[in-house]
Short mmCIF file of C-alpha atoms in Angstrom, two decimals:
data_model
loop_
_atom_site.label_atom_id
_atom_site.label_comp_id
_atom_site.label_asym_id
_atom_site.label_seq_id
_atom_site.Cartn_x
_atom_site.Cartn_y
_atom_site.Cartn_z
CA UNK A 277 33.22 -32.46 -10.56
CA UNK A 278 33.24 -28.73 -10.69
CA UNK A 279 33.47 -27.73 -6.90
CA UNK A 280 35.81 -24.57 -6.51
CA UNK A 281 36.79 -23.24 -3.33
CA UNK A 282 35.16 -19.66 -4.90
CA UNK A 283 31.90 -21.34 -4.83
CA UNK A 284 31.72 -20.71 -0.99
CA UNK A 285 31.74 -16.93 -1.79
CA UNK A 286 29.36 -17.25 -4.36
CA UNK A 287 27.03 -18.95 -2.60
CA UNK A 288 27.55 -15.99 -0.10
CA UNK A 289 27.03 -13.73 -2.60
CA UNK A 290 23.82 -15.52 -4.13
CA UNK A 291 22.30 -15.15 -0.44
CA UNK A 292 22.97 -11.58 -0.40
CA UNK A 293 21.36 -11.01 -3.39
CA UNK A 294 18.11 -12.98 -2.28
CA UNK A 295 18.28 -10.71 0.73
CA UNK A 296 18.53 -8.13 -1.20
CA UNK A 297 15.54 -9.01 -3.64
CA UNK A 298 13.83 -9.59 -0.44
CA UNK A 299 14.46 -6.28 1.33
CA UNK A 300 13.59 -4.32 -1.52
CA UNK A 301 9.91 -5.86 -1.84
CA UNK A 302 9.52 -5.23 1.68
CA UNK A 303 10.76 -1.39 1.65
CA UNK A 304 9.06 -0.65 -1.32
CA UNK A 305 5.51 -2.45 0.38
CA UNK A 306 6.40 -0.29 3.80
CA UNK A 307 6.60 2.67 2.34
CA UNK A 308 3.83 2.47 0.04
CA UNK A 309 1.58 2.95 3.06
CA UNK A 310 2.80 6.19 3.73
CA UNK A 311 1.68 9.08 1.47
CA UNK A 312 3.93 12.13 0.84
CA UNK A 313 2.65 15.35 2.60
CA UNK A 314 2.17 17.24 -1.17
CA UNK A 315 0.08 14.73 -2.34
CA UNK A 316 1.65 13.55 -5.81
CA UNK A 317 1.18 10.50 -7.28
CA UNK A 318 4.14 8.68 -8.98
CA UNK A 319 3.01 10.22 -12.33
CA UNK A 320 2.83 13.41 -11.38
CA UNK A 321 6.10 13.77 -9.76
CA UNK A 322 7.63 11.91 -12.76
CA UNK A 323 5.94 15.00 -15.24
CA UNK A 324 6.74 17.42 -12.95
CA UNK A 325 10.24 16.76 -12.60
CA UNK A 326 10.71 15.92 -16.43
CA UNK A 327 9.20 19.26 -16.75
CA UNK A 328 11.48 21.11 -14.33
CA UNK A 329 14.25 19.68 -16.31
CA UNK A 330 13.07 20.79 -19.94
CA UNK A 331 11.95 16.98 -20.97
CA UNK A 332 8.88 18.24 -22.22
CA UNK A 333 8.51 15.84 -25.26
CA UNK A 334 9.63 12.54 -22.71
CA UNK A 335 6.06 11.18 -21.85
CA UNK A 336 5.39 8.96 -18.89
CA UNK A 337 3.27 5.80 -19.52
CA UNK A 338 1.98 2.64 -17.23
CA UNK A 339 3.13 -0.33 -17.41
CA UNK A 340 2.03 -3.42 -15.99
CA UNK A 341 3.37 -5.61 -13.12
CA UNK A 342 4.97 -4.52 -9.88
CA UNK A 343 8.60 -2.94 -9.64
CA UNK A 344 8.80 -3.01 -13.87
CA UNK A 345 9.74 0.67 -13.69
CA UNK A 346 12.36 1.82 -16.46
CA UNK A 347 13.26 4.57 -18.41
CA UNK A 348 13.58 3.29 -22.20
CA UNK A 349 16.05 5.86 -23.73
CA UNK A 350 15.53 4.40 -27.35
CA UNK A 351 12.01 5.26 -27.57
CA UNK A 352 12.91 8.06 -24.90
CA UNK A 353 9.98 7.19 -22.94
CA UNK A 354 9.53 7.03 -18.62
CA UNK A 355 7.07 3.77 -17.90
CA UNK A 356 5.92 3.08 -14.39
CA UNK A 357 4.36 0.15 -12.81
CA UNK A 358 0.62 0.83 -11.86
CA UNK A 359 1.17 0.73 -8.15
CA UNK A 360 3.98 4.07 -8.77
CA UNK A 361 2.13 5.58 -11.52
CA UNK A 362 -1.30 5.63 -9.74
CA UNK A 363 -0.17 5.90 -6.08
CA UNK A 364 0.93 9.17 -4.07
CA UNK A 365 3.15 7.65 -1.54
CA UNK A 366 6.79 7.79 -0.54
CA UNK A 367 7.83 4.56 -2.95
CA UNK A 368 5.73 5.43 -5.68
CA UNK A 369 7.34 9.00 -5.54
CA UNK A 370 10.92 7.72 -5.38
CA UNK A 371 10.97 5.20 -8.00
CA UNK A 372 9.19 7.31 -10.25
CA UNK A 373 11.81 10.31 -9.34
CA UNK A 374 14.83 7.77 -9.91
CA UNK A 375 13.49 6.83 -13.61
CA UNK A 376 13.40 10.34 -14.45
CA UNK A 377 17.10 10.42 -13.03
CA UNK A 378 17.92 8.23 -16.18
CA UNK A 379 16.32 10.69 -18.28
CA UNK A 380 17.99 13.37 -17.12
CA UNK A 381 21.15 11.35 -17.37
CA UNK A 382 20.27 10.84 -20.98
CA UNK A 383 19.89 14.35 -21.65
CA UNK A 384 23.01 15.46 -20.31
CA UNK A 385 24.78 12.78 -21.69
CA UNK A 386 26.26 11.59 -18.40
CA UNK A 387 29.42 9.47 -19.72
CA UNK A 388 28.36 6.12 -17.89
CA UNK A 389 25.13 6.06 -19.04
CA UNK A 390 26.49 6.33 -22.65
CA UNK A 391 29.38 3.60 -22.15
CA UNK A 392 26.60 1.45 -21.26
CA UNK A 393 24.44 2.60 -24.35
CA UNK A 394 27.50 1.69 -26.00
CA UNK A 395 27.90 -1.69 -24.56
CA UNK A 396 24.96 -2.93 -25.06
CA UNK A 397 24.75 -4.23 -28.66
CA UNK A 398 28.22 -6.09 -27.89
CA UNK A 399 27.13 -7.48 -24.10
CA UNK A 400 23.37 -8.85 -25.46
CA UNK A 401 25.67 -11.01 -27.89
CA UNK A 402 28.52 -12.04 -25.32
CA UNK A 403 26.00 -12.87 -22.76
CA UNK A 404 24.00 -15.53 -25.19
CA UNK A 405 27.57 -17.05 -26.32
CA UNK A 406 29.42 -17.10 -23.23
CA UNK A 407 27.71 -19.51 -21.04
CA UNK A 408 27.75 -22.40 -24.10
CA UNK A 409 31.21 -21.65 -24.43
CA UNK A 410 32.29 -21.45 -20.46
CA UNK A 411 30.05 -24.70 -20.21
CA UNK A 412 31.84 -26.48 -23.46
CA UNK A 413 35.26 -25.64 -22.00
CA UNK A 414 34.25 -26.97 -18.65
CA UNK A 415 32.96 -30.07 -19.92
CA UNK A 416 36.21 -30.78 -22.20
CA UNK A 417 39.04 -30.16 -21.08
CA UNK A 418 40.95 -30.50 -24.64
CA UNK A 419 39.41 -27.61 -25.25
CA UNK A 420 40.41 -25.52 -22.83
CA UNK A 421 40.11 -22.52 -25.38
CA UNK A 422 36.86 -22.48 -25.09
CA UNK A 423 36.72 -21.32 -21.47
CA UNK A 424 39.36 -19.04 -22.48
CA UNK A 425 37.10 -17.13 -24.89
CA UNK A 426 34.30 -17.60 -22.79
CA UNK A 427 35.72 -16.01 -20.50
CA UNK A 428 36.34 -13.06 -23.03
CA UNK A 429 32.58 -12.82 -23.81
CA UNK A 430 31.48 -13.08 -19.91
CA UNK A 431 34.39 -10.31 -18.54
CA UNK A 432 31.99 -7.68 -21.20
CA UNK A 433 28.87 -9.12 -19.58
CA UNK A 434 30.49 -8.07 -16.17
CA UNK A 435 32.00 -4.90 -17.35
CA UNK A 436 28.57 -3.86 -18.25
CA UNK A 437 27.00 -4.43 -14.95
CA UNK A 438 29.85 -2.63 -13.25
CA UNK A 439 29.45 0.39 -15.37
CA UNK A 440 25.57 0.25 -14.37
CA UNK A 441 26.57 0.68 -10.74
CA UNK A 442 27.22 4.37 -11.05
CA UNK A 443 23.92 4.98 -13.50
CA UNK A 444 21.91 3.34 -10.51
CA UNK A 445 23.30 5.57 -8.01
CA UNK A 446 23.69 8.73 -9.82
CA UNK A 447 19.89 8.69 -10.93
CA UNK A 448 19.06 7.88 -7.29
CA UNK A 449 21.42 10.63 -6.12
CA UNK A 450 19.46 12.87 -8.77
CA UNK A 451 16.18 11.93 -7.86
CA UNK A 452 16.95 13.11 -4.00
CA UNK A 453 18.77 15.82 -4.70
CA UNK A 454 15.52 17.20 -7.43
CA UNK A 455 12.89 16.08 -4.94
CA UNK A 456 14.01 18.04 -2.00
CA UNK A 457 14.40 21.17 -4.65
CA UNK A 458 11.24 21.12 -5.89
CA UNK A 459 9.47 20.40 -2.76
CA UNK A 460 8.26 17.30 -3.91
CA UNK A 461 8.80 16.13 -0.48
CA UNK A 462 9.93 17.02 3.23
CA UNK A 463 13.64 16.54 4.65
CA UNK A 464 11.82 14.49 7.14
CA UNK A 465 10.62 12.32 3.95
CA UNK A 466 13.95 12.07 2.40
CA UNK A 467 14.92 9.61 4.97
CA UNK A 468 12.18 7.28 4.12
CA UNK A 469 13.33 8.50 -0.30
CA UNK A 470 16.76 6.99 0.92
CA UNK A 471 15.92 3.57 2.17
CA UNK A 472 13.56 2.54 -0.75
CA UNK A 473 16.43 4.24 -3.13
CA UNK A 474 19.43 2.22 -1.61
CA UNK A 475 17.20 -1.10 -0.67
CA UNK A 476 16.95 -1.07 -5.11
CA UNK A 477 20.55 0.08 -5.71
CA UNK A 478 21.60 -3.10 -3.00
CA UNK A 479 20.48 -5.42 -5.64
CA UNK A 480 22.60 -4.21 -8.43
CA UNK A 481 25.19 -4.71 -6.10
CA UNK A 482 24.75 -7.91 -5.54
CA UNK A 483 24.37 -9.34 -9.12
CA UNK A 484 27.54 -7.22 -10.12
CA UNK A 485 29.23 -9.07 -6.81
CA UNK A 486 28.15 -12.65 -7.99
CA UNK A 487 28.96 -12.07 -11.74
CA UNK A 488 32.63 -10.73 -10.70
CA UNK A 489 33.20 -14.10 -8.75
CA UNK A 490 31.93 -16.28 -11.48
CA UNK A 491 34.53 -14.38 -13.69
CA UNK A 492 37.00 -14.94 -11.12
CA UNK A 493 36.78 -18.45 -10.58
CA UNK A 494 36.52 -19.06 -14.18
CA UNK A 495 40.28 -17.52 -14.65
CA UNK A 496 41.23 -19.21 -12.10
CA UNK A 497 40.18 -22.77 -13.59
CA UNK A 498 41.34 -21.60 -17.41
CA UNK A 499 45.22 -20.62 -15.60
CA UNK A 500 45.25 -23.84 -13.35
CA UNK A 501 44.67 -25.86 -16.33
CA UNK A 502 47.11 -24.10 -18.73
CA UNK A 503 49.82 -24.56 -15.70
CA UNK A 504 49.30 -28.03 -15.13
#
């Protein structure tokens, strides 16, 4: 009933997303077995990088789970999953320094990160409302205006994902540059760091692509109904 030609592209993007998630786990596991020559754990790398950038008051805390690493801008704390926090490996140091990259972005008021923080309250509301409005608009064609409103809200969520892309890539670039500059890794180890960070970034690209294609699909349906 709701099949649309755009669904072919959405399915391809969804497969890409699954492959990206599989790849990030595989890449993380592979480089988790390769220790860095410097011998630092993820915690030690994060702490040293924070201190090197004057962020002495930003704590580094362990959290349960795997690949649950994140920087909390509201609490100003770097949280690392236990495998990253305690282990010495290319994967652990790469992920830890990536999260510190976000803390540095926060400190220097990186524009895209500031924009993402500003958008978050609106997007948090829009993400909850948009699916309901879109479904109602798809089921009840006489209420096509609901689909239009849902598209507006969904657009905010898509915009948030697109803004997230440069934030993530910038954090990874900061991490790689600082890891080499501070001597956390050697030039030979930088290849492994790049593989870990690029694999993680691909998951954000795939998610944004799916959302963008879905948005285009809903816009096309809305326009076609209005033209009938």
